[in-house]
CSV table of C-alpha atoms in Angstrom, one decimal:
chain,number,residue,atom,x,y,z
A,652,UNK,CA,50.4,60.1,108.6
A,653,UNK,CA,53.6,58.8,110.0
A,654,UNK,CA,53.6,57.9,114.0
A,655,UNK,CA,55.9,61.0,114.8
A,656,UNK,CA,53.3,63.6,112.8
A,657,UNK,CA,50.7,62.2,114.8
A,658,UNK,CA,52.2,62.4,117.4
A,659,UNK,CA,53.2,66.2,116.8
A,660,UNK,CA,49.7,66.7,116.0
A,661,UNK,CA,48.5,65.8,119.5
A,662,UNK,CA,51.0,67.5,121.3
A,663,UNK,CA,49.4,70.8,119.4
A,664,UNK,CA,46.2,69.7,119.9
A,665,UNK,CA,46.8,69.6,123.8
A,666,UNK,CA,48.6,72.5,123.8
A,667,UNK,CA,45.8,74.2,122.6
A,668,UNK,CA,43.9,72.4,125.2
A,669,UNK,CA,45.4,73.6,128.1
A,670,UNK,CA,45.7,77.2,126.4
A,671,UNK,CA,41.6,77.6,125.9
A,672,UNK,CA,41.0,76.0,129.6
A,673,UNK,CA,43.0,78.9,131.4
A,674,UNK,CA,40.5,81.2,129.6
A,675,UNK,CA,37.3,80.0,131.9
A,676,UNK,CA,35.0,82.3,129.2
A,677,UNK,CA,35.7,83.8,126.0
A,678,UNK,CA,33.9,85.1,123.2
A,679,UNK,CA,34.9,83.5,119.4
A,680,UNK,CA,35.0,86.0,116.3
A,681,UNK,CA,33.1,83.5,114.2
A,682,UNK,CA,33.2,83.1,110.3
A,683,UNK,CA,31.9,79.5,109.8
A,684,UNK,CA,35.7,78.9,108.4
A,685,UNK,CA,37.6,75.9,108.8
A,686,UNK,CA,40.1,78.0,111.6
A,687,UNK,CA,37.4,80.2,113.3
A,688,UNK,CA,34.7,76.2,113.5
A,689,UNK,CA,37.4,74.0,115.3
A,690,UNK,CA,38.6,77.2,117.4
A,691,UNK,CA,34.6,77.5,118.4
A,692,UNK,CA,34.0,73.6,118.8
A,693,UNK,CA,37.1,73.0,121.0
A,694,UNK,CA,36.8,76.1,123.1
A,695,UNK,CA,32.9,74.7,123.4
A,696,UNK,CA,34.3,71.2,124.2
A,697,UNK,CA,36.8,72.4,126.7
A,698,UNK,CA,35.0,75.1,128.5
A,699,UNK,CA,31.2,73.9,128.1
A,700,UNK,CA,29.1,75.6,125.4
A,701,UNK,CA,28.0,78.4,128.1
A,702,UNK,CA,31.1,79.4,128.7
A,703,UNK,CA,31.8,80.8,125.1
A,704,UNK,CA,29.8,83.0,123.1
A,705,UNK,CA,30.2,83.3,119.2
A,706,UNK,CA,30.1,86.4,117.4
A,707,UNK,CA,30.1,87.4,113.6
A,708,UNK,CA,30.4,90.8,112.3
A,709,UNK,CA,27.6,91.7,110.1
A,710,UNK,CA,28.4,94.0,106.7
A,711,UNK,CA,28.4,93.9,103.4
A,712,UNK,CA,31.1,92.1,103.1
A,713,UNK,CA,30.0,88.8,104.7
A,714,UNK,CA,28.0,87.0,101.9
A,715,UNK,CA,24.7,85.8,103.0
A,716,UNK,CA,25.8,82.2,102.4
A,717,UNK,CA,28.8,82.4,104.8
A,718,UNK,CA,26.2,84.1,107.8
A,719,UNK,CA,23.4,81.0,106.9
A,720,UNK,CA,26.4,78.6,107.1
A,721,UNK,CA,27.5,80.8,110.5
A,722,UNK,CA,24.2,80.2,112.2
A,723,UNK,CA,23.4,76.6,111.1
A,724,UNK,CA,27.3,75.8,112.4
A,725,UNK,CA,26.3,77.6,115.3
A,726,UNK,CA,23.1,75.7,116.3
A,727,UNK,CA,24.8,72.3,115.4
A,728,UNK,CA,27.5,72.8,118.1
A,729,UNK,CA,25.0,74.3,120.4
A,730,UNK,CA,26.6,77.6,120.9
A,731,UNK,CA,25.1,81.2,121.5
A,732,UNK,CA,25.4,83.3,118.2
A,733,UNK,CA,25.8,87.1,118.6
A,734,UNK,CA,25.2,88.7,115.1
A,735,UNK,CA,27.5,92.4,115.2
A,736,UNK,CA,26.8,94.6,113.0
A,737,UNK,CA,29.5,96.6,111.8
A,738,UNK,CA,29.9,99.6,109.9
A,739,UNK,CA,33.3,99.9,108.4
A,740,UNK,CA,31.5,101.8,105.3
A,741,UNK,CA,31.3,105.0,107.4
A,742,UNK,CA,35.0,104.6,107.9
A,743,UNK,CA,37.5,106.6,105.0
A,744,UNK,CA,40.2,104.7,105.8
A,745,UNK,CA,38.8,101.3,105.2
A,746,UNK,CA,36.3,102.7,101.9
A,747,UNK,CA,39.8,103.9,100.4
A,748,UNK,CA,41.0,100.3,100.8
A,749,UNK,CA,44.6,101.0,100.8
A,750,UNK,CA,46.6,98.0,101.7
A,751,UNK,CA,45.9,98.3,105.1
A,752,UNK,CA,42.3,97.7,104.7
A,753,UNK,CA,42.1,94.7,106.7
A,754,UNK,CA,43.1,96.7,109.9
A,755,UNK,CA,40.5,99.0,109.6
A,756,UNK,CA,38.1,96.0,109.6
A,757,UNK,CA,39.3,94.3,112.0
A,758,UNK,CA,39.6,97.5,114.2
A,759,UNK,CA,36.3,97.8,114.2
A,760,UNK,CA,35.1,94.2,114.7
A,761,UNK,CA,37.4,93.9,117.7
A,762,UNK,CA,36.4,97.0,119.3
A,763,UNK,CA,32.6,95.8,119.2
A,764,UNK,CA,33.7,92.9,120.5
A,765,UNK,CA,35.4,94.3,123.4
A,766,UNK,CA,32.6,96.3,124.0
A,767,UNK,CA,30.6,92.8,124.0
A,768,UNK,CA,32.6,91.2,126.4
A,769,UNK,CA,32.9,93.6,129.1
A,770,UNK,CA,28.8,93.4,129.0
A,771,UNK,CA,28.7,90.2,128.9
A,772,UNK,CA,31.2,89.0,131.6
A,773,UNK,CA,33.6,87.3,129.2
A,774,UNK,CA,37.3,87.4,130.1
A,775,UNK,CA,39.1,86.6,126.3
A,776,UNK,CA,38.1,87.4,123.2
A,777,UNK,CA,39.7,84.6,120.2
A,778,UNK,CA,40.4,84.6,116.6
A,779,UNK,CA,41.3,81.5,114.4
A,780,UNK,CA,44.3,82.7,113.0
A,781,UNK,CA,46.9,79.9,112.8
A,782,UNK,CA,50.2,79.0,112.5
A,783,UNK,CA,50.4,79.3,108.4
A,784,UNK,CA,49.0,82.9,108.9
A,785,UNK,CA,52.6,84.6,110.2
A,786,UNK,CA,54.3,85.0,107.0
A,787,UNK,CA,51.3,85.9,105.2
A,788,UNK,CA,50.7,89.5,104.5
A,789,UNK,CA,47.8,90.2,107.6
A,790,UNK,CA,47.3,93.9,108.9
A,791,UNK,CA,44.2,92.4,110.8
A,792,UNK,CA,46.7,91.1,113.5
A,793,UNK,CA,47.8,94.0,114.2
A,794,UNK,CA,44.7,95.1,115.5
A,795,UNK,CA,43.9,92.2,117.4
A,796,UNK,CA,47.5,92.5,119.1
A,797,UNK,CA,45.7,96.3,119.8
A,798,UNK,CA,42.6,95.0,121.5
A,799,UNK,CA,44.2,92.1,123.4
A,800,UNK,CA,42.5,89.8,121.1
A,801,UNK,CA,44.0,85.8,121.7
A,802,UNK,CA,45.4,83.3,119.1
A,803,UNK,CA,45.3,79.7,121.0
A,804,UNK,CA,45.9,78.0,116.9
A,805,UNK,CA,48.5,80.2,116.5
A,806,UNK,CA,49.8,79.8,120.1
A,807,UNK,CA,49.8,76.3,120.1
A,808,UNK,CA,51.5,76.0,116.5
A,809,UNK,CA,48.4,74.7,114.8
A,810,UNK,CA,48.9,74.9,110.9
A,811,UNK,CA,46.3,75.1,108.2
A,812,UNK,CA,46.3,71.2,107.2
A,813,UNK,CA,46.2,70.2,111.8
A,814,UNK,CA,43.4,71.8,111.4
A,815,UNK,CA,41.7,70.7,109.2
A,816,UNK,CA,42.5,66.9,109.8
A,817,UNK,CA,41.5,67.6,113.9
A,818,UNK,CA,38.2,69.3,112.1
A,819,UNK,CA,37.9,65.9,110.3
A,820,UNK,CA,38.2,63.9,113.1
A,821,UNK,CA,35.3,65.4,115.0
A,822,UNK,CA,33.2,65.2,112.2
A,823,UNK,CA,33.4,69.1,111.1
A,824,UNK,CA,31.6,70.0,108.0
A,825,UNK,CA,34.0,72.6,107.8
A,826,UNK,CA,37.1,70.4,107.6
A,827,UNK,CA,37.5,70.6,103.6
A,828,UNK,CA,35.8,73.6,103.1
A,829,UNK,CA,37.6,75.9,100.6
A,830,UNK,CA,39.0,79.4,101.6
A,831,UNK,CA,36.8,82.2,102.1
A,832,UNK,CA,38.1,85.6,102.8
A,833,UNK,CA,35.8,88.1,103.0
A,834,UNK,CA,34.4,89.7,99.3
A,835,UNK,CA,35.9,93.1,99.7
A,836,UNK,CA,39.0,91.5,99.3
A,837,UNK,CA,38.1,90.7,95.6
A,838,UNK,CA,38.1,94.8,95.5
A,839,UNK,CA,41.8,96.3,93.6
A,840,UNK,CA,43.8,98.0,96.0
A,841,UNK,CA,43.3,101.4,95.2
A,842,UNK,CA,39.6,101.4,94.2
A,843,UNK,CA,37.0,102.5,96.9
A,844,UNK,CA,35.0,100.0,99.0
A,845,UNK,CA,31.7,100.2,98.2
A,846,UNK,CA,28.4,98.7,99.2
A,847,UNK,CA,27.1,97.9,95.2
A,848,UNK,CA,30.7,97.1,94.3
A,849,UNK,CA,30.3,94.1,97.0
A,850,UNK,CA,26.7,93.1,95.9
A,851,UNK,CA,27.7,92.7,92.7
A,852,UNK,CA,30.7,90.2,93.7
A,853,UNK,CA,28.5,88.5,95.7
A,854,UNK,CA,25.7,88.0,93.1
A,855,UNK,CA,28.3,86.9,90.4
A,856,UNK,CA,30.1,84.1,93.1
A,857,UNK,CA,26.6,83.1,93.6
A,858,UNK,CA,26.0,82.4,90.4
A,859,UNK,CA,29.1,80.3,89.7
A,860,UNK,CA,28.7,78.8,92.7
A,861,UNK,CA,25.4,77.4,91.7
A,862,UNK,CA,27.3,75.9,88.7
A,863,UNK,CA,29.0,74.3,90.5
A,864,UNK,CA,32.8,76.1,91.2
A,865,UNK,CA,33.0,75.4,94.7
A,866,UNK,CA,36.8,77.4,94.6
A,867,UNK,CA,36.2,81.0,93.1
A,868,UNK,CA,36.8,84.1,93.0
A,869,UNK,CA,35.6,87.2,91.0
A,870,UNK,CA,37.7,90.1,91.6
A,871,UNK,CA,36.6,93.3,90.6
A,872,UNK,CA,39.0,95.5,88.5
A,873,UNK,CA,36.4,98.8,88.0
A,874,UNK,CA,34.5,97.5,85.3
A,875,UNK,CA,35.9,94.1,84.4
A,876,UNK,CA,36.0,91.3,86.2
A,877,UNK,CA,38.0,88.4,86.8
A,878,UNK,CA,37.7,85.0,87.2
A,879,UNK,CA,39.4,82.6,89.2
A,880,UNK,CA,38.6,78.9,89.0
A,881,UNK,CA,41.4,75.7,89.7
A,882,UNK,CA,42.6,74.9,86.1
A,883,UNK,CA,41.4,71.9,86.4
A,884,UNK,CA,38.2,73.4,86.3
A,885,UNK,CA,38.8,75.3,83.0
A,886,UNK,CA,37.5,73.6,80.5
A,887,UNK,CA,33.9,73.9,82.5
A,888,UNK,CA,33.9,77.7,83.0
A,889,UNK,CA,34.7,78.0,79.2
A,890,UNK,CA,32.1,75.7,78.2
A,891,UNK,CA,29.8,78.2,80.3
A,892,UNK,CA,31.4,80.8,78.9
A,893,UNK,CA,28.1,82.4,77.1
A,894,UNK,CA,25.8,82.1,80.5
A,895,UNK,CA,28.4,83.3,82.6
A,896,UNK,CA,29.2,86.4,80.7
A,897,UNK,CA,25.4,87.2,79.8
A,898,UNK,CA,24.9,87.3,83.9
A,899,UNK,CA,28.3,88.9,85.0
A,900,UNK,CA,27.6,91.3,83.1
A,901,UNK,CA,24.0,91.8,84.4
A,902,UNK,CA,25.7,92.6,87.7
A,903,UNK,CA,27.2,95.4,87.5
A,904,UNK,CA,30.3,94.7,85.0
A,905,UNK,CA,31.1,95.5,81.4
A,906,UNK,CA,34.1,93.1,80.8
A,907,UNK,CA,34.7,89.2,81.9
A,908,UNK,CA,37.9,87.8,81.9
A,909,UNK,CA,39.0,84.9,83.5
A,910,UNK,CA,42.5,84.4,85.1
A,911,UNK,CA,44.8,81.5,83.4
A,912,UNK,CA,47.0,81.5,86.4
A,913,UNK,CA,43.8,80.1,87.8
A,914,UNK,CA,42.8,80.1,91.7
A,915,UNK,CA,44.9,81.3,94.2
A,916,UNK,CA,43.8,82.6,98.0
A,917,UNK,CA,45.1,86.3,98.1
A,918,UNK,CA,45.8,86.8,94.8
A,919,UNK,CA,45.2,90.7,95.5
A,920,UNK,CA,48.4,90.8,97.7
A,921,UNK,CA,50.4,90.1,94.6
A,922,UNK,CA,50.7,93.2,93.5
A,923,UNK,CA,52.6,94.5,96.4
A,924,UNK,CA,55.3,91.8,96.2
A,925,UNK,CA,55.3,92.9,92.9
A,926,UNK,CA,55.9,96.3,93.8
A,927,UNK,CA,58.5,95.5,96.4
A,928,UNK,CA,60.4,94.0,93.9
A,929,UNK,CA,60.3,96.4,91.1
A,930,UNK,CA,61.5,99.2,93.9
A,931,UNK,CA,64.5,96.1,94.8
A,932,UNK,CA,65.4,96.1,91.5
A,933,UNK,CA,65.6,99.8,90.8
């Protein structure tokens, strides 16, 4: 890193800083990511561990994994963990999982958490979002803009890569960890949220997972679904090619594919791109 990215690195760092300080007491929506872990560890750092409260939403769509990692994280920093459990299944307009799905979540996380707050005498609630996350396609902002929900990453112009190299520095385990969005996003737009439809996505990332793909993805297309792995990873998932079908398809699924454009974070948004230019074109 050259002297003047360092030194742009620090400069966001203390920005951030002197953003979380104002906040005296805030309450972290926690997903033992790389963003929401550094958001939780400096707020912990800067305002003293009982100052700030974590809090992860509880559903189906958090994989068991991700809440074991959530509370081991949590102990390690020597934070409060608040386990919410949410119930966006009951919702239509998040089962129906139009594009906008990730509002409807959010909606009701935040609300919970608001709820949480004023109980608990905490002034701000947090996300991680960052920097990187602006031009990305993310209804779930909107509803934190609604509940008054703050971004200090995002404020202070943190990226993806700060930080994850500020995560290293402080001796994260999070500071490499791979992408995780949440498993109904493996769900096709258009296809109803549903709480088998997410156990089964779970069971089958599990499995690969124990294979050792530490990047994947198995979205669900009805009754097929497909794979995403790093191509460099190729040749092993086709060399496991007979175990991995014989249990996919165990778990809920008739057809496995696997995608050669290999893995991608988000790779369900691509269809409305692709749909926003077909209508360009027209």
């Amino acid at each position: 890193m050259s002297n003047a990215d360092e030194n742009i690195l620090i400069s966001r760092r203390e920005k951030c800083v002197k953003i979380i300080r104002q906040m005296q007491r805030a309450i972290v929506a926690f997903s033992a990511g790389v963003d929401s872990t550094f958001l939780l560890a400096l707020c912990c750092k800067t305002l003293g561990s009982e100052n700030v409260l974590a809090a992860v939403g509880i559903s189906h769509s958090l994989p068991q994994r991700e809440l074991n990692e959530a509370r081991k994280i949590a102990k390690d920093i020597g934070v409060e963990l608040m386990e919410v459990v949410t119930n966006e299944l009951s919702d239509d307009e998040y089962v129906a999982n139009t594009p906008r799905r990730c509002y409807h979540c959010k909606r009701h996380l935040f609300k919970l958490l608001q709820e949480l707050a004023a109980a608990r005498g905490f002034d701000f609630i947090l996300s991680g979002a960052n920097a990187d996350d602006v031009g990305d396609y993310r209804p779930g902002m909107q509803a934190a803009a609604e509940y008054g929900v703050q971004s200090p990453l995002l404020d202070a112009g943190l990226t993806k890569s700060d930080i994850r190299e500020l995560s290293r520095r402080m001796g994260l385990p999070t500071w490499d960890k791979p992408a995780m969005a949440c498993l109904a996003s493996r769900v096709q737009y258009g296809n109803e949220i549903t709480a088998e439809k997410l156990t089964n996505i779970e069971k089958a990332e599990n499995f690969l997972k124990d294979l050792g793909f530490s990047h994947v993805r198995v979205r669900h297309h009805g009754t097929l679904a497909r794979i995403e792995v790093p191509k460099a990873d190729f040749q092993q998932l086709l060399s496991n090619a007979a175990i991995i079908t014989e249990y996919i398809t165990k778990s809920g699924f008739v057809y496995v594919t696997f995608d050669l454009a290999g893995f991608r974070s988000g790779s369900s948004n691509e269809v409305l791109f692709a749909g926003e230019a077909t209508e360009e074109n027209r």
